[in-house]
Structure formats: C-alpha cells, structure tokens
Amino acid sequence: MVAPIPPIPPLPLTPAPGRMNVDFEQRVDFARLRGYRLARAMAALEASDLGALLVFDNNNIRYLTGVAIGEWTRDKLCRYALYTRTGELFLWDFGSAAVHHRMYCPWLKPEHCIASYTTMRGATAPEANLPQRAVTEIKDLLAETGVAGLPVGVDFAEISTLFELQRQGVEVRDGQQVMLDARQLKSADEITLLSTAAAMVDGVYQEITDALKPGVRENEIVALANKRLYEMGSDDVESINAVSGERCNPHPHNFSDRMIRPGEQAFFDIMHSFNGYRTCYYRTFSVGSSSQAQRDAYARASEWMQAALDAIKPGVSTDGDREGHGLRGGDLLPGGRRGVRRPARGRGGGGGRRSPDHHQVPLRRTVRHQPVLTCEAPWTRQPLLACTGP
C-alpha cells in the first residue's frame, strides 16, 4: 500500500530561480504573464468610462503588448499602443521593428503591428503632418473596433499629438491612473521577475564590497556595476548613483569621478531592468572603518524599516487616521520626525522604478493582496522588499 503523501511545502513568496527557462522546473511562464497583464488592463478599462487606452510610455507599452525595443526610444515618444475595451490591441513601432514583431511575437495579430507616425519630439517638421496622420489612423481603428465616441485614456504624449487628438474630436482622459490601477497587483510571475532583478543587484553589491577601498573612484564602481549587470542578463541598466564623502549630503542623485577616501560613507543606487521589471535598490557603505554615530544611525534606520515591514499586510492603509490602522511615516519614527522631508516611505515596485503605485506616506491608500512594496528610511537609505502573501 502506498504511504500517504505528506503536504506539499508552500512555494517561496519571492523566488529567484535561474534566469533561463528549463524543462525540469516551472519558472516564469511568459504566456501566462502576458495574459495576466492584459486581463488586469481590461478590468481597469471596464472599471472606467474609457473606450480605449492609448499609451506612449515604454513601460505601459510593454505591459500591454509584451514588446520592448531599445532604451533610446524612452524619451522619443515614437512608439504607441492602443487597447480597446472590445479587446483589440494595436502596436505602432519603428517600421523594421513592426516587421520583427509580426515575425517573432505570435501573441500579437500581425496586421496590428504597424509602422508609427511620429515627429520624434521635433525631429520631423510640423509641415510633414505626421500627428494628423497618426490620429486619423487611430480614429479609424476606434471606429472599426466599436468604441468611436467614447473617451480615450492617454498616459502622456507629444503636445502636437495631444492637440491633434482634441482637434479631431477625441475626448482625452487620464489613462495613466487606469494603467497604474491595472499594474498595482502583481502575479507570481511578476514577483519572480522582480525578485530575480533584486537578486542580480545582490550579486553586484558583493562585487562592489570587494572593490570598494580608498582610492577607487565613483565612476569606476559605476562601470563595474554596469558590466556585471549586463553579463548577468539585465536588459537595461537605467542608472547607477554613486555618491561618497562630502557629496553625500545633500544627495545629488548622480555619480562623479570623485576618489573615495578612508572612513567615508559611500552610497549606491542601482536601477536596472530584468525582462521589464525594475529595481531602485540602494546600499550605504563605510569605507575602511565606521564611526559609532554611523553605526547608531544605521541601526535606527534598520529598526524603522523593520517596523514598517511588520506593519504591512492586506487591509492596512497608508493613512494612520483611517480606522486607527495605518503606515504613517511619522508614527514609525521615534519622536514623530515629520519635519524631515520624506522621512520614511513605501512605494510600489514593478515595470517602472516608481511603478505601479508610488505610495508615499500618508497617502490614503489601502494595501491590497499581493502588491510589491519597498520601504525606505533616511540616513542609510536601504530599501527592503515586502510582498503580501497569498
């Protein structure tokens, strides 16, 4: 007789498996991921009065279509996607990229991968009338898909495109918040990609620890981190802040060629993407030695972050005045240090560094099932990942 099978252990909340898909383990299921994201976007659309979403933000385009091209496009506003409440999805991209998508993205209808009309933020003269041609094509598709006359949610766009939408009678509404509502709750696949992105940064910080010594320059650490992240499979190292010594206060949010000296603090913030899921993950180091004041500050900030992590659970709000249950930043800090700008905060994590829902206490938001939040504290600026479990 076969012995009873013992209970299966629960899966980890924030797994970080290998970065390849394999046949012997279930890791990230990208088809399931794309389906989940479209379902979330459709639910957000149906909860609104919009007929369609028209998105120009690369992060929103990738969320809807599962398609990405180079980082160089991020500030060009040369790509856009349309998702209608009747379930039709269109992507406008660079002509050759659109052909590539028809070949290699079978989840998109080939005829819905279209070469875009764009001025690339002024690279093409107004006389070319590209915004007019783009909006005319969009309006035709709105009519063909049964949502003509309904408001269209736009995340952001070139001013010329926005004006042309209005000139042609398209009622423009805020589509950014609809997308944020869709992206707020993370699937298991999204959480795996986020935790993998964070695990890659863990490895880079070990290499920074090994390399950090008096005489090394901030830019050398930035070069080391970029090289290692791309070797590990990052698809975009967006930025790395490296700040040391007297440059630490006030924080300049950049890096320089400054040489790091003995006994100084050095702060790093690594922003990169793994399959579209991004980190904003920082650490503060003492180089060679640390003072008692530095150690005391580090311990206090760690206590604050742990208090925030302990408080995060479904149903609590970021407003401590609502029903007496909340994550008020000032309440987490001894003495209620509300005079410090952003003394402690929690924010969403996902396809954008402040995505999908940038919670800065005390916003009136309720923590829901399975978002991903990061918590920050002053001084050490060390974020910790929090994920509400199933």
CSV table of N, CA, C and O in Angstrom, one decimal, residues 201-214 216 221 224-225 266 268 270 283-288:
chain,number,residue,atom,x,y,z
A,201,VAL,N,21.1,42.4,-8.3
A,201,VAL,CA,21.7,43.5,-7.7
A,201,VAL,C,22.4,43.0,-6.4
A,201,VAL,O,23.5,43.6,-6.1
A,202,ASP,N,21.9,42.1,-5.7
A,202,ASP,CA,22.6,41.5,-4.5
A,202,ASP,C,24.0,41.1,-4.9
A,202,ASP,O,25.0,41.3,-4.2
A,203,GLY,N,24.1,40.4,-6.1
A,203,GLY,CA,25.4,39.9,-6.5
A,203,GLY,C,26.3,41.1,-6.9
A,203,GLY,O,27.6,41.0,-6.6
A,204,VAL,N,25.8,42.1,-7.5
A,204,VAL,CA,26.6,43.3,-7.8
A,204,VAL,C,27.1,43.9,-6.6
A,204,VAL,O,28.3,44.4,-6.5
A,205,TYR,N,26.3,44.0,-5.5
A,205,TYR,CA,26.7,44.7,-4.3
A,205,TYR,C,27.9,43.9,-3.6
A,205,TYR,O,28.7,44.5,-3.0
A,206,GLN,N,27.9,42.6,-3.8
A,206,GLN,CA,29.0,41.8,-3.3
A,206,GLN,C,30.3,42.2,-4.0
A,206,GLN,O,31.3,42.4,-3.4
A,207,GLU,N,30.2,42.4,-5.3
A,207,GLU,CA,31.4,42.8,-6.1
A,207,GLU,C,31.8,44.2,-5.7
A,207,GLU,O,33.0,44.6,-5.7
A,208,ILE,N,30.8,45.1,-5.5
A,208,ILE,CA,31.1,46.5,-5.0
A,208,ILE,C,31.8,46.4,-3.7
A,208,ILE,O,32.8,47.1,-3.4
A,209,THR,N,31.4,45.5,-2.8
A,209,THR,CA,32.0,45.4,-1.5
A,209,THR,C,33.5,45.0,-1.6
A,209,THR,O,34.4,45.5,-1.0
A,210,ASP,N,33.7,44.1,-2.5
A,210,ASP,CA,35.1,43.6,-2.8
A,210,ASP,C,36.0,44.7,-3.4
A,210,ASP,O,37.2,44.8,-3.1
A,211,ALA,N,35.4,45.6,-4.2
A,211,ALA,CA,36.2,46.6,-4.9
A,211,ALA,C,36.3,47.9,-4.2
A,211,ALA,O,37.2,48.7,-4.5
A,212,LEU,N,35.4,48.1,-3.2
A,212,LEU,CA,35.4,49.4,-2.5
A,212,LEU,C,36.5,49.6,-1.5
A,212,LEU,O,36.6,48.9,-0.5
A,213,LYS,N,37.4,50.5,-1.8
A,213,LYS,CA,38.6,50.8,-1.0
A,213,LYS,C,39.0,52.2,-1.2
A,213,LYS,O,38.7,52.8,-2.3
A,214,PRO,N,39.8,52.7,-0.3
A,214,PRO,CA,40.3,54.1,-0.6
A,214,PRO,C,41.1,54.2,-1.9
A,214,PRO,O,41.9,53.3,-2.2
A,216,VAL,N,39.6,54.2,-5.0
A,216,VAL,CA,38.7,53.9,-6.1
A,216,VAL,C,37.8,55.1,-6.3
A,216,VAL,O,37.4,55.8,-5.4
A,221,ILE,N,33.2,52.4,-9.9
A,221,ILE,CA,32.2,51.5,-9.3
A,221,ILE,C,31.0,51.4,-10.3
A,221,ILE,O,30.4,50.3,-10.5
A,224,LEU,N,31.9,49.1,-13.1
A,224,LEU,CA,31.9,47.7,-12.7
A,224,LEU,C,30.5,47.2,-12.6
A,224,LEU,O,30.2,46.1,-13.1
A,225,ALA,N,29.6,48.0,-12.0
A,225,ALA,CA,28.2,47.5,-11.8
A,225,ALA,C,27.5,47.3,-13.2
A,225,ALA,O,26.8,46.3,-13.4
A,266,ALA,N,29.9,55.8,1.5
A,266,ALA,CA,29.6,55.7,0.1
A,266,ALA,C,28.3,55.1,-0.2
A,266,ALA,O,28.0,54.0,0.3
A,268,PHE,N,25.2,53.9,-3.0
A,268,PHE,CA,25.0,53.5,-4.4
A,268,PHE,C,23.5,53.2,-4.5
A,268,PHE,O,22.9,52.6,-3.6
A,270,ILE,N,21.2,51.3,-7.5
A,270,ILE,CA,21.2,50.6,-8.8
A,270,ILE,C,19.8,50.4,-9.4
A,270,ILE,O,19.0,49.8,-8.8
A,283,ARG,N,22.3,50.9,-1.3
A,283,ARG,CA,23.0,50.5,-0.1
A,283,ARG,C,24.0,51.6,0.3
A,283,ARG,O,24.6,52.3,-0.6
A,284,THR,N,24.3,51.7,1.6
A,284,THR,CA,25.3,52.6,2.0
A,284,THR,C,26.4,51.8,2.7
A,284,THR,O,26.2,50.9,3.5
A,285,PHE,N,27.7,52.2,2.4
A,285,PHE,CA,28.8,51.5,2.9
A,285,PHE,C,29.7,52.5,3.7
A,285,PHE,O,29.8,53.7,3.4
A,286,SER,N,30.4,52.0,4.7
A,286,SER,CA,31.5,52.7,5.3
A,286,SER,C,32.8,52.1,4.8
A,286,SER,O,33.0,50.9,4.8
A,287,VAL,N,33.7,53.0,4.3
A,287,VAL,CA,34.9,52.5,3.6
A,287,VAL,C,36.1,52.4,4.6
A,287,VAL,O,36.5,53.4,5.1
A,288,GLY,N,36.5,51.2,4.9
A,288,GLY,CA,37.6,51.0,5.7
A,288,GLY,C,37.2,50.9,7.2
A,288,GLY,O,37.6,50.0,7.9
